[in-house]
Amino acid sequence: MAKLVECIPNFSEGRDEKVINGLVEVAKSVPGVTLLDHSSDSSHNRSVFTLVGDVDGIQEAAFKLVKYASENIDMTKHSGEHPRMGATDVVPFVPIKDITAEECVEISKTVAKRINDELNIPIFLYEDSATAPDRKNLARVRKGQFEGMPEKLKEEAWAPDFGERAIHPTAGITAVGARMPLVAFNVNLDTSDITIANKIAKIIRASGGGFKYCKGIGVMLEDRNIAQVSMNMVNFEGTPLYRAFETIRFEAKRYGVNIIGSEVIGLTPAKALVDVAEYYLQIEDFDYSKQILENHLLS
């Protein structure tokens, strides 16, 4: 069986259907790669693609997508609620089958070098691929965003891992790395006050003293006029979704605010949602590997 790698590139475009459809066509054009899912959000002005493929195919698909984005997304004209620093903002590689995290790190470095060599886009390596402790956390890497990145690159500690200390004039800079699966999980509030979402996000995220495996920011969904707590749950077993959800509910109450819904962006491991069901239903002695019908059949 071929080694399988997942790649989840994030692009700074969530409004222009022509560009998004072009990305879809590129993703589907590479042999050995399957586009599992893609989603776009106009408020975030961002699209998230989920691909899986063999080692050679996933590297080629990642490069071609970055190339297309660099040719069709102009960061000097970009605005959106989600932090971003490049046309292709981030390219993570995730081990899926018969491949190690270490091998995914090497894949990330190979792709990063090619992007810089052929497209002249500088690259930061992050998460498991990081070359320094400060570069593991994407939020630290991306701080300053596209507009502030030219000055940031002049700082001694922030030379790109690949490329010169200058962003691509329209495509910016990209983070490439390897990591374990995460869940992009957002909780919507019945308020238009973004400061409330920001305060709650600060409380729950690891950098604010909250949950170790939670990264969170407040986001305004302009099309719905509501505030959102947008999270990346980088280890859904270490910090389950229900724990973050209930903490947000608890903290929102102090402001007279309620949760009106939540969403999962892209694909998620089934166990992340089964853990939520197990918690709320108070199921006793539940065996995920044996009592989920699909798991039992596959085994």
PDB file of C-alpha atoms in Angstrom:
ATOM      1  CA  MET A   1       0.000   0.000   0.000  1.00  0.00           C
ATOM      2  CA  ALA A   2       1.218   3.512  -0.814  1.00  0.00           C
ATOM      3  CA  LYS A   3       2.066   5.890   1.976  1.00  0.00           C
ATOM      4  CA  LEU A   4      -0.741   8.416   2.377  1.00  0.00           C
ATOM      5  CA  VAL A   5      -0.282  12.057   3.327  1.00  0.00           C
ATOM      6  CA  GLU A   6      -2.922  14.686   3.977  1.00  0.00           C
ATOM      7  CA  CYS A   7      -2.344  18.313   2.986  1.00  0.00           C
ATOM      8  CA  ILE A   8      -4.602  21.178   4.101  1.00  0.00           C
ATOM      9  CA  PRO A   9      -3.525  24.381   2.325  1.00  0.00           C
ATOM     10  CA  ASN A  10      -5.266  27.612   3.356  1.00  0.00           C
ATOM     11  CA  PHE A  11      -5.702  30.324   0.729  1.00  0.00           C
ATOM     12  CA  SER A  12      -6.423  34.018   1.259  1.00  0.00           C
ATOM     13  CA  GLU A  13      -9.476  34.046  -0.985  1.00  0.00           C
ATOM     14  CA  GLY A  14     -13.024  33.225   0.013  1.00  0.00           C
ATOM     15  CA  ARG A  15     -15.094  35.477  -2.230  1.00  0.00           C
ATOM     16  CA  ASP A  16     -13.978  35.206  -5.844  1.00  0.00           C
ATOM     17  CA  GLU A  17     -15.640  32.074  -7.244  1.00  0.00           C
ATOM     18  CA  LYS A  18     -13.451  32.118 -10.347  1.00  0.00           C
ATOM     19  CA  VAL A  19     -10.244  31.899  -8.302  1.00  0.00           C
ATOM     20  CA  ILE A  20     -11.712  29.297  -5.937  1.00  0.00           C
ATOM     21  CA  ASN A  21     -12.890  27.147  -8.843  1.00  0.00           C
ATOM     22  CA  GLY A  22      -9.442  27.474 -10.399  1.00  0.00           C
ATOM     23  CA  LEU A  23      -7.893  26.125  -7.211  1.00  0.00           C
ATOM     24  CA  VAL A  24     -10.341  23.208  -7.307  1.00  0.00           C
ATOM     25  CA  GLU A  25      -9.328  22.398 -10.882  1.00  0.00           C
ATOM     26  CA  VAL A  26      -5.643  22.435  -9.954  1.00  0.00           C
ATOM     27  CA  ALA A  27      -6.244  20.212  -6.935  1.00  0.00           C
ATOM     28  CA  LYS A  28      -8.093  17.673  -9.084  1.00  0.00           C
ATOM     29  CA  SER A  29      -5.492  17.672 -11.854  1.00  0.00           C
ATOM     30  CA  VAL A  30      -2.673  15.827 -10.102  1.00  0.00           C
ATOM     31  CA  PRO A  31      -2.518  12.003 -10.401  1.00  0.00           C
ATOM     32  CA  GLY A  32      -2.334  10.184  -7.095  1.00  0.00           C
ATOM     33  CA  VAL A  33      -4.158  12.953  -5.208  1.00  0.00           C
ATOM     34  CA  THR A  34      -7.812  13.235  -4.159  1.00  0.00           C
ATOM     35  CA  LEU A  35      -9.516  16.474  -3.165  1.00  0.00           C
ATOM     36  CA  LEU A  36     -11.567  15.381  -0.171  1.00  0.00           C
ATOM     37  CA  ASP A  37     -13.110  18.707   0.763  1.00  0.00           C
ATOM     38  CA  HIS A  38     -12.925  22.446   0.256  1.00  0.00           C
ATOM     39  CA  SER A  39     -14.749  25.270   2.008  1.00  0.00           C
ATOM     40  CA  SER A  40     -14.735  29.036   1.605  1.00  0.00           C
ATOM     41  CA  ASP A  41     -15.860  31.832   3.901  1.00  0.00           C
ATOM     42  CA  SER A  42     -16.472  35.383   2.703  1.00  0.00           C
ATOM     43  CA  SER A  43     -16.114  37.021   6.133  1.00  0.00           C
ATOM     44  CA  HIS A  44     -12.783  35.303   6.738  1.00  0.00           C
ATOM     45  CA  ASN A  45     -12.021  35.734   3.006  1.00  0.00           C
ATOM     46  CA  ARG A  46     -10.303  32.391   3.154  1.00  0.00           C
ATOM     47  CA  SER A  47     -10.565  28.923   1.624  1.00  0.00           C
ATOM     48  CA  VAL A  48      -9.437  25.661   3.172  1.00  0.00           C
ATOM     49  CA  PHE A  49      -8.706  22.638   0.983  1.00  0.00           C
ATOM     50  CA  THR A  50      -8.197  19.074   2.190  1.00  0.00           C
ATOM     51  CA  LEU A  51      -6.269  16.694  -0.060  1.00  0.00           C
ATOM     52  CA  VAL A  52      -4.865  13.223   0.434  1.00  0.00           C
ATOM     53  CA  GLY A  53      -2.392  11.421  -1.768  1.00  0.00           C
ATOM     54  CA  ASP A  54       0.828   9.530  -2.153  1.00  0.00           C
ATOM     55  CA  VAL A  55       4.116  11.206  -1.348  1.00  0.00           C
ATOM     56  CA  ASP A  56       4.994  12.347  -4.872  1.00  0.00           C
ATOM     57  CA  GLY A  57       1.488  13.414  -5.785  1.00  0.00           C
ATOM     58  CA  ILE A  58       0.816  15.435  -2.647  1.00  0.00           C
ATOM     59  CA  GLN A  59       4.056  17.376  -3.091  1.00  0.00           C
ATOM     60  CA  GLU A  60       3.202  18.199  -6.704  1.00  0.00           C
ATOM     61  CA  ALA A  61      -0.357  19.215  -5.825  1.00  0.00           C
ATOM     62  CA  ALA A  62       0.806  21.470  -2.997  1.00  0.00           C
ATOM     63  CA  PHE A  63       3.308  23.236  -5.237  1.00  0.00           C
ATOM     64  CA  LYS A  64       0.850  23.703  -8.111  1.00  0.00           C
ATOM     65  CA  LEU A  65      -1.774  25.154  -5.756  1.00  0.00           C
ATOM     66  CA  VAL A  66       0.715  27.615  -4.272  1.00  0.00           C
ATOM     67  CA  LYS A  67       1.754  28.604  -7.800  1.00  0.00           C
ATOM     68  CA  TYR A  68      -1.829  29.169  -8.913  1.00  0.00           C
ATOM     69  CA  ALA A  69      -2.591  31.195  -5.774  1.00  0.00           C
ATOM     70  CA  SER A  70       0.502  33.352  -6.292  1.00  0.00           C
ATOM     71  CA  GLU A  71      -0.649  34.156  -9.821  1.00  0.00           C
ATOM     72  CA  ASN A  72      -4.287  34.878  -8.967  1.00  0.00           C
ATOM     73  CA  ILE A  73      -4.422  36.318  -5.433  1.00  0.00           C
ATOM     74  CA  ASP A  74      -3.064  39.807  -4.798  1.00  0.00           C
ATOM     75  CA  MET A  75      -2.425  40.368  -1.093  1.00  0.00           C
ATOM     76  CA  THR A  76      -2.156  44.136  -1.555  1.00  0.00           C
ATOM     77  CA  LYS A  77      -5.917  44.089  -2.266  1.00  0.00           C
ATOM     78  CA  HIS A  78      -6.902  41.515   0.357  1.00  0.00           C
ATOM     79  CA  SER A  79      -9.054  42.147   3.407  1.00  0.00           C
ATOM     80  CA  GLY A  80     -10.761  39.690   5.730  1.00  0.00           C
ATOM     81  CA  GLU A  81     -11.366  38.771   9.348  1.00  0.00           C
ATOM     82  CA  HIS A  82      -8.866  35.922   9.496  1.00  0.00           C
ATOM     83  CA  PRO A  83      -5.170  36.672  10.132  1.00  0.00           C
ATOM     84  CA  ARG A  84      -3.076  36.061   7.013  1.00  0.00           C
ATOM     85  CA  MET A  85       0.344  36.753   5.563  1.00  0.00           C
ATOM     86  CA  GLY A  86       0.285  35.199   2.109  1.00  0.00           C
ATOM     87  CA  ALA A  87      -1.816  34.262  -0.899  1.00  0.00           C
ATOM     88  CA  THR A  88      -1.241  30.703   0.270  1.00  0.00           C
ATOM     89  CA  ASP A  89      -1.158  31.345   3.982  1.00  0.00           C
ATOM     90  CA  VAL A  90      -0.222  27.941   5.328  1.00  0.00           C
ATOM     91  CA  VAL A  91       0.544  24.469   3.935  1.00  0.00           C
ATOM     92  CA  PRO A  92       0.516  21.709   6.564  1.00  0.00           C
ATOM     93  CA  PHE A  93       1.307  18.049   5.833  1.00  0.00           C
ATOM     94  CA  VAL A  94      -0.275  15.409   8.070  1.00  0.00           C
ATOM     95  CA  PRO A  95       0.665  11.704   8.284  1.00  0.00           C
ATOM     96  CA  ILE A  96      -2.308   9.476   7.469  1.00  0.00           C
ATOM     97  CA  LYS A  97      -1.199   5.921   6.610  1.00  0.00           C
ATOM     98  CA  ASP A  98       2.120   4.074   6.747  1.00  0.00           C
ATOM     99  CA  ILE A  99       4.107   7.296   7.065  1.00  0.00           C
ATOM    100  CA  THR A 100       5.752   8.979  10.034  1.00  0.00           C
ATOM    101  CA  ALA A 101       5.649  12.545  11.276  1.00  0.00           C
ATOM    102  CA  GLU A 102       9.379  12.745  10.546  1.00  0.00           C
ATOM    103  CA  GLU A 103       8.783  11.833   6.910  1.00  0.00           C
ATOM    104  CA  CYS A 104       6.154  14.567   6.678  1.00  0.00           C
ATOM    105  CA  VAL A 105       8.697  17.043   8.028  1.00  0.00           C
ATOM    106  CA  GLU A 106      11.029  16.113   5.165  1.00  0.00           C
ATOM    107  CA  ILE A 107       8.170  16.477   2.676  1.00  0.00           C
ATOM    108  CA  SER A 108       7.425  19.942   4.029  1.00  0.00           C
ATOM    109  CA  LYS A 109      11.047  21.015   3.634  1.00  0.00           C
ATOM    110  CA  THR A 110      11.216  19.695   0.074  1.00  0.00           C
ATOM    111  CA  VAL A 111       8.052  21.567  -0.922  1.00  0.00           C
ATOM    112  CA  ALA A 112       9.141  24.724   0.918  1.00  0.00           C
ATOM    113  CA  LYS A 113      12.445  24.821  -0.930  1.00  0.00           C
ATOM    114  CA  ARG A 114      10.778  24.311  -4.289  1.00  0.00           C
ATOM    115  CA  ILE A 115       8.258  27.088  -3.632  1.00  0.00           C
ATOM    116  CA  ASN A 116      11.062  29.497  -2.848  1.00  0.00           C
ATOM    117  CA  ASP A 117      13.335  28.344  -5.661  1.00  0.00           C
ATOM    118  CA  GLU A 118      10.701  28.498  -8.399  1.00  0.00           C
ATOM    119  CA  LEU A 119       8.211  31.119  -7.166  1.00  0.00           C
ATOM    120  CA  ASN A 120      10.455  33.379  -5.083  1.00  0.00           C
ATOM    121  CA  ILE A 121       8.037  33.234  -2.152  1.00  0.00           C
ATOM    122  CA  PRO A 122       9.845  33.197   1.216  1.00  0.00           C
ATOM    123  CA  ILE A 123       8.932  30.383   3.597  1.00  0.00           C
ATOM    124  CA  PHE A 124       8.699  29.939   7.347  1.00  0.00           C
ATOM    125  CA  LEU A 125       8.779  26.345   8.584  1.00  0.00           C
ATOM    126  CA  TYR A 126       6.362  25.796  11.498  1.00  0.00           C
ATOM    127  CA  GLU A 127       4.957  23.191  13.919  1.00  0.00           C
ATOM    128  CA  ASP A 128       6.946  19.918  13.751  1.00  0.00           C
ATOM    129  CA  SER A 129       9.106  21.374  10.957  1.00  0.00           C
ATOM    130  CA  ALA A 130      10.043  24.485  12.935  1.00  0.00           C
ATOM    131  CA  THR A 131      13.721  25.411  13.106  1.00  0.00           C
ATOM    132  CA  ALA A 132      13.328  27.373  16.359  1.00  0.00           C
ATOM    133  CA  PRO A 133      10.906  27.173  19.333  1.00  0.00           C
ATOM    134  CA  ASP A 134       9.316  30.525  18.441  1.00  0.00           C
ATOM    135  CA  ARG A 135       8.363  29.163  15.037  1.00  0.00           C
ATOM    136  CA  LYS A 136       6.290  26.183  16.167  1.00  0.00           C
ATOM    137  CA  ASN A 137       3.207  28.288  16.849  1.00  0.00           C
ATOM    138  CA  LEU A 138       1.630  29.589  13.643  1.00  0.00           C
ATOM    139  CA  ALA A 139       0.192  32.606  15.449  1.00  0.00           C
ATOM    140  CA  ARG A 140       3.699  33.719  16.418  1.00  0.00           C
ATOM    141  CA  VAL A 141       4.956  33.172  12.887  1.00  0.00           C
ATOM    142  CA  ARG A 142       2.057  35.076  11.328  1.00  0.00           C
ATOM    143  CA  LYS A 143       2.070  37.976  13.797  1.00  0.00           C
ATOM    144  CA  GLY A 144       2.276  41.240  11.874  1.00  0.00           C
ATOM    145  CA  GLN A 145       0.385  39.719   8.945  1.00  0.00           C
ATOM    146  CA  PHE A 146       1.031  40.670   5.332  1.00  0.00           C
ATOM    147  CA  GLU A 147       1.236  44.391   5.993  1.00  0.00           C
ATOM    148  CA  GLY A 148       3.720  44.119   8.851  1.00  0.00           C
ATOM    149  CA  MET A 149       5.831  41.296   7.476  1.00  0.00           C
ATOM    150  CA  PRO A 150       8.415  43.419   5.568  1.00  0.00           C
ATOM    151  CA  GLU A 151       9.542  45.021   8.834  1.00  0.00           C
ATOM    152  CA  LYS A 152       9.329  41.762  10.763  1.00  0.00           C
ATOM    153  CA  LEU A 153      11.680  40.049   8.316  1.00  0.00           C
ATOM    154  CA  LYS A 154      14.335  42.643   9.120  1.00  0.00           C
ATOM    155  CA  GLU A 155      14.423  41.480  12.756  1.00  0.00           C
ATOM    156  CA  GLU A 156      17.385  39.244  13.565  1.00  0.00           C
ATOM    157  CA  ALA A 157      15.200  36.389  14.815  1.00  0.00           C
ATOM    158  CA  TRP A 158      12.846  36.344  11.824  1.00  0.00           C
ATOM    159  CA  ALA A 159      14.843  35.529   8.731  1.00  0.00           C
ATOM    160  CA  PRO A 160      12.815  33.159   6.500  1.00  0.00           C
ATOM    161  CA  ASP A 161      13.864  29.511   6.520  1.00  0.00           C
ATOM    162  CA  PHE A 162      13.912  29.695   2.725  1.00  0.00           C
ATOM    163  CA  GLY A 163      14.387  32.928   0.824  1.00  0.00           C
ATOM    164  CA  GLU A 164      15.516  36.477   1.337  1.00  0.00           C
ATOM    165  CA  ARG A 165      14.321  38.962   3.939  1.00  0.00           C
ATOM    166  CA  ALA A 166      11.687  40.347   1.574  1.00  0.00           C
ATOM    167  CA  ILE A 167       8.133  39.215   0.918  1.00  0.00           C
ATOM    168  CA  HIS A 168       6.815  38.430  -2.534  1.00  0.00           C
ATOM    169  CA  PRO A 169       5.183  41.743  -3.581  1.00  0.00           C
ATOM    170  CA  THR A 170       1.722  40.248  -4.156  1.00  0.00           C
ATOM    171  CA  ALA A 171       1.874  36.697  -2.748  1.00  0.00           C
ATOM    172  CA  GLY A 172       3.484  37.617   0.579  1.00  0.00           C
ATOM    173  CA  ILE A 173       5.031  34.808   2.594  1.00  0.00           C
ATOM    174  CA  THR A 174       3.890  31.253   3.335  1.00  0.00           C
ATOM    175  CA  ALA A 175       4.201  28.916   6.314  1.00  0.00           C
ATOM    176  CA  VAL A 176       4.898  25.268   5.483  1.00  0.00           C
ATOM    177  CA  GLY A 177       5.159  22.477   8.015  1.00  0.00           C
ATOM    178  CA  ALA A 178       4.110  19.104   9.344  1.00  0.00           C
ATOM    179  CA  ARG A 179       1.671  18.486  12.169  1.00  0.00           C
ATOM    180  CA  MET A 180      -0.799  16.004  13.571  1.00  0.00           C
ATOM    181  CA  PRO A 181      -4.531  16.280  12.699  1.00  0.00           C
ATOM    182  CA  LEU A 182      -6.417  19.231  14.159  1.00  0.00           C
ATOM    183  CA  VAL A 183     -10.053  20.308  14.220  1.00  0.00           C
ATOM    184  CA  ALA A 184     -10.999  23.780  12.978  1.00  0.00           C
ATOM    185  CA  PHE A 185     -13.907  24.508  15.316  1.00  0.00           C
ATOM    186  CA  ASN A 186     -15.864  27.772  15.506  1.00  0.00           C
ATOM    187  CA  VAL A 187     -18.541  28.883  17.975  1.00  0.00           C
ATOM    188  CA  ASN A 188     -21.025  31.624  17.041  1.00  0.00           C
ATOM    189  CA  LEU A 189     -22.438  34.085  19.580  1.00  0.00           C
ATOM    190  CA  ASP A 190     -25.681  36.083  19.557  1.00  0.00           C
ATOM    191  CA  THR A 191     -23.880  39.398  19.709  1.00  0.00           C
ATOM    192  CA  SER A 192     -22.354  41.824  17.245  1.00  0.00           C
ATOM    193  CA  ASP A 193     -19.768  42.915  19.836  1.00  0.00           C
ATOM    194  CA  ILE A 194     -16.422  41.541  18.634  1.00  0.00           C
ATOM    195  CA  THR A 195     -14.737  42.546  21.898  1.00  0.00           C
ATOM    196  CA  ILE A 196     -16.711  39.829  23.707  1.00  0.00           C
ATOM    197  CA  ALA A 197     -15.477  37.143  21.307  1.00  0.00           C
ATOM    198  CA  ASN A 198     -11.927  38.483  21.677  1.00  0.00           C
ATOM    199  CA  LYS A 199     -12.118  38.339  25.468  1.00  0.00           C
ATOM    200  CA  ILE A 200     -13.450  34.786  25.441  1.00  0.00           C
ATOM    201  CA  ALA A 201     -10.848  33.667  22.896  1.00  0.00           C
ATOM    202  CA  LYS A 202      -8.077  35.074  25.090  1.00  0.00           C
ATOM    203  CA  ILE A 203      -9.387  33.115  28.077  1.00  0.00           C
ATOM    204  CA  ILE A 204      -9.635  29.738  26.349  1.00  0.00           C
ATOM    205  CA  ARG A 205      -6.480  29.713  24.208  1.00  0.00           C
ATOM    206  CA  ALA A 206      -3.215  28.274  25.485  1.00  0.00           C
ATOM    207  CA  SER A 207      -1.278  31.515  25.054  1.00  0.00           C
ATOM    208  CA  GLY A 208      -3.736  33.263  27.374  1.00  0.00           C
ATOM    209  CA  GLY A 209      -3.483  30.611  30.087  1.00  0.00           C
ATOM    210  CA  GLY A 210      -6.398  28.556  28.821  1.00  0.00           C
ATOM    211  CA  PHE A 211      -6.485  25.094  27.297  1.00  0.00           C
ATOM    212  CA  LYS A 212      -3.134  23.665  26.259  1.00  0.00           C
ATOM    213  CA  TYR A 213      -4.261  22.457  22.849  1.00  0.00           C
ATOM    214  CA  CYS A 214      -6.521  25.328  21.878  1.00  0.00           C
ATOM    215  CA  LYS A 215      -5.713  28.304  19.651  1.00  0.00           C
ATOM    216  CA  GLY A 216      -8.434  30.921  19.398  1.00  0.00           C
ATOM    217  CA  ILE A 217      -9.291  34.360  18.092  1.00  0.00           C
ATOM    218  CA  GLY A 218     -12.397  36.512  17.919  1.00  0.00           C
ATOM    219  CA  VAL A 219     -13.835  37.034  14.437  1.00  0.00           C
ATOM    220  CA  MET A 220     -16.693  39.197  13.170  1.00  0.00           C
ATOM    221  CA  LEU A 221     -19.010  37.540  10.632  1.00  0.00           C
ATOM    222  CA  GLU A 222     -20.119  40.650   8.766  1.00  0.00           C
ATOM    223  CA  ASP A 223     -22.668  38.865   6.590  1.00  0.00           C
ATOM    224  CA  ARG A 224     -24.531  37.671   9.700  1.00  0.00           C
ATOM    225  CA  ASN A 225     -23.583  40.557  12.011  1.00  0.00           C
ATOM    226  CA  ILE A 226     -22.463  38.171  14.741  1.00  0.00           C
ATOM    227  CA  ALA A 227     -19.216  37.568  16.588  1.00  0.00           C
ATOM    228  CA  GLN A 228     -17.461  34.217  16.514  1.00  0.00           C
ATOM    229  CA  VAL A 229     -14.830  32.459  18.591  1.00  0.00           C
ATOM    230  CA  SER A 230     -12.680  30.765  15.929  1.00  0.00           C
ATOM    231  CA  MET A 231     -10.458  27.938  17.131  1.00  0.00           C
ATOM    232  CA  ASN A 232      -7.907  25.390  16.045  1.00  0.00           C
ATOM    233  CA  MET A 233      -8.006  22.381  18.358  1.00  0.00           C
ATOM    234  CA  VAL A 234      -4.547  20.959  17.771  1.00  0.00           C
ATOM    235  CA  ASN A 235      -5.091  17.876  19.949  1.00  0.00           C
ATOM    236  CA  PHE A 236      -8.784  17.034  20.284  1.00  0.00           C
ATOM    237  CA  GLU A 237      -8.072  14.314  22.843  1.00  0.00           C
ATOM    238  CA  GLY A 238      -5.976  16.587  25.057  1.00  0.00           C
ATOM    239  CA  THR A 239      -8.605  19.345  24.810  1.00  0.00           C
ATOM    240  CA  PRO A 240     -11.956  17.915  23.644  1.00  0.00           C
ATOM    241  CA  LEU A 241     -14.358  20.080  21.667  1.00  0.00           C
ATOM    242  CA  TYR A 242     -17.034  19.910  24.354  1.00  0.00           C
ATOM    243  CA  ARG A 243     -14.669  21.356  26.958  1.00  0.00           C
ATOM    244  CA  ALA A 244     -13.944  24.426  24.859  1.00  0.00           C
ATOM    245  CA  PHE A 245     -17.636  24.717  23.920  1.00  0.00           C
ATOM    246  CA  GLU A 246     -18.849  24.637  27.505  1.00  0.00           C
ATOM    247  CA  THR A 247     -16.194  27.112  28.644  1.00  0.00           C
ATOM    248  CA  ILE A 248     -17.272  29.526  25.918  1.00  0.00           C
ATOM    249  CA  ARG A 249     -20.907  29.102  27.006  1.00  0.00           C
ATOM    250  CA  PHE A 250     -19.927  29.770  30.640  1.00  0.00           C
ATOM    251  CA  GLU A 251     -17.806  32.837  29.853  1.00  0.00           C
ATOM    252  CA  ALA A 252     -20.386  34.281  27.438  1.00  0.00           C
ATOM    253  CA  LYS A 253     -23.030  34.312  30.174  1.00  0.00           C
ATOM    254  CA  ARG A 254     -21.188  37.025  32.093  1.00  0.00           C
ATOM    255  CA  TYR A 255     -21.898  39.348  29.163  1.00  0.00           C
ATOM    256  CA  GLY A 256     -25.506  38.208  28.746  1.00  0.00           C
ATOM    257  CA  VAL A 257     -24.559  36.420  25.538  1.00  0.00           C
ATOM    258  CA  ASN A 258     -25.573  32.965  24.288  1.00  0.00           C
ATOM    259  CA  ILE A 259     -24.160  30.445  21.822  1.00  0.00           C
ATOM    260  CA  ILE A 260     -26.313  30.213  18.709  1.00  0.00           C
ATOM    261  CA  GLY A 261     -24.370  27.555  16.850  1.00  0.00           C
ATOM    262  CA  SER A 262     -21.013  26.047  16.025  1.00  0.00           C
ATOM    263  CA  GLU A 263     -19.258  24.766  12.917  1.00  0.00           C
ATOM    264  CA  VAL A 264     -16.469  22.458  11.889  1.00  0.00           C
ATOM    265  CA  ILE A 265     -14.382  23.682   8.957  1.00  0.00           C
ATOM    266  CA  GLY A 266     -13.060  21.057   6.595  1.00  0.00           C
ATOM    267  CA  LEU A 267     -12.695  17.438   7.622  1.00  0.00           C
ATOM    268  CA  THR A 268     -12.393  16.145  11.160  1.00  0.00           C
ATOM    269  CA  PRO A 269     -11.450  12.813  12.722  1.00  0.00           C
ATOM    270  CA  ALA A 270     -14.654  10.951  13.617  1.00  0.00           C
ATOM    271  CA  LYS A 271     -13.490  10.393  17.176  1.00  0.00           C
ATOM    272  CA  ALA A 272     -13.478  14.142  17.853  1.00  0.00           C
ATOM    273  CA  LEU A 273     -17.247  14.208  17.325  1.00  0.00           C
ATOM    274  CA  VAL A 274     -17.905  10.830  18.944  1.00  0.00           C
ATOM    275  CA  ASP A 275     -16.174  12.119  22.087  1.00  0.00           C
ATOM    276  CA  VAL A 276     -18.670  15.008  22.113  1.00  0.00           C
ATOM    277  CA  ALA A 277     -21.623  12.639  21.761  1.00  0.00           C
ATOM    278  CA  GLU A 278     -20.243  10.396  24.487  1.00  0.00           C
ATOM    279  CA  TYR A 279     -19.918  13.377  26.838  1.00  0.00           C
ATOM    280  CA  TYR A 280     -23.364  14.902  26.281  1.00  0.00           C
ATOM    281  CA  LEU A 281     -25.184  11.557  26.224  1.00  0.00           C
ATOM    282  CA  GLN A 282     -23.215  10.363  29.267  1.00  0.00           C
ATOM    283  CA  ILE A 283     -22.596   7.009  27.608  1.00  0.00           C
ATOM    284  CA  GLU A 284     -20.962   4.583  30.010  1.00  0.00           C
ATOM    285  CA  ASP A 285     -18.173   2.148  29.065  1.00  0.00           C
ATOM    286  CA  PHE A 286     -18.298   3.094  25.392  1.00  0.00           C
ATOM    287  CA  ASP A 287     -15.755   1.388  23.104  1.00  0.00           C
ATOM    288  CA  TYR A 288     -15.120   3.583  20.064  1.00  0.00           C
ATOM    289  CA  SER A 289     -13.259   0.908  18.097  1.00  0.00           C
ATOM    290  CA  LYS A 290     -15.981  -1.743  18.518  1.00  0.00           C
ATOM    291  CA  GLN A 291     -19.298   0.079  18.974  1.00  0.00           C
ATOM    292  CA  ILE A 292     -19.083   2.386  15.965  1.00  0.00           C
ATOM    293  CA  LEU A 293     -20.578   0.270  13.170  1.00  0.00           C
ATOM    294  CA  GLU A 294     -18.214   1.539  10.472  1.00  0.00           C
ATOM    295  CA  ASN A 295     -15.150   0.938  12.637  1.00  0.00           C
ATOM    296  CA  HIS A 296     -16.301  -2.584  13.458  1.00  0.00           C
ATOM    297  CA  LEU A 297     -16.838  -3.418   9.791  1.00  0.00           C
ATOM    298  CA  LEU A 298     -13.484  -1.973   8.742  1.00  0.00           C
ATOM    299  CA  SER A 299     -11.627  -3.915  11.412  1.00  0.00           C
TER     300      SER A 299
END
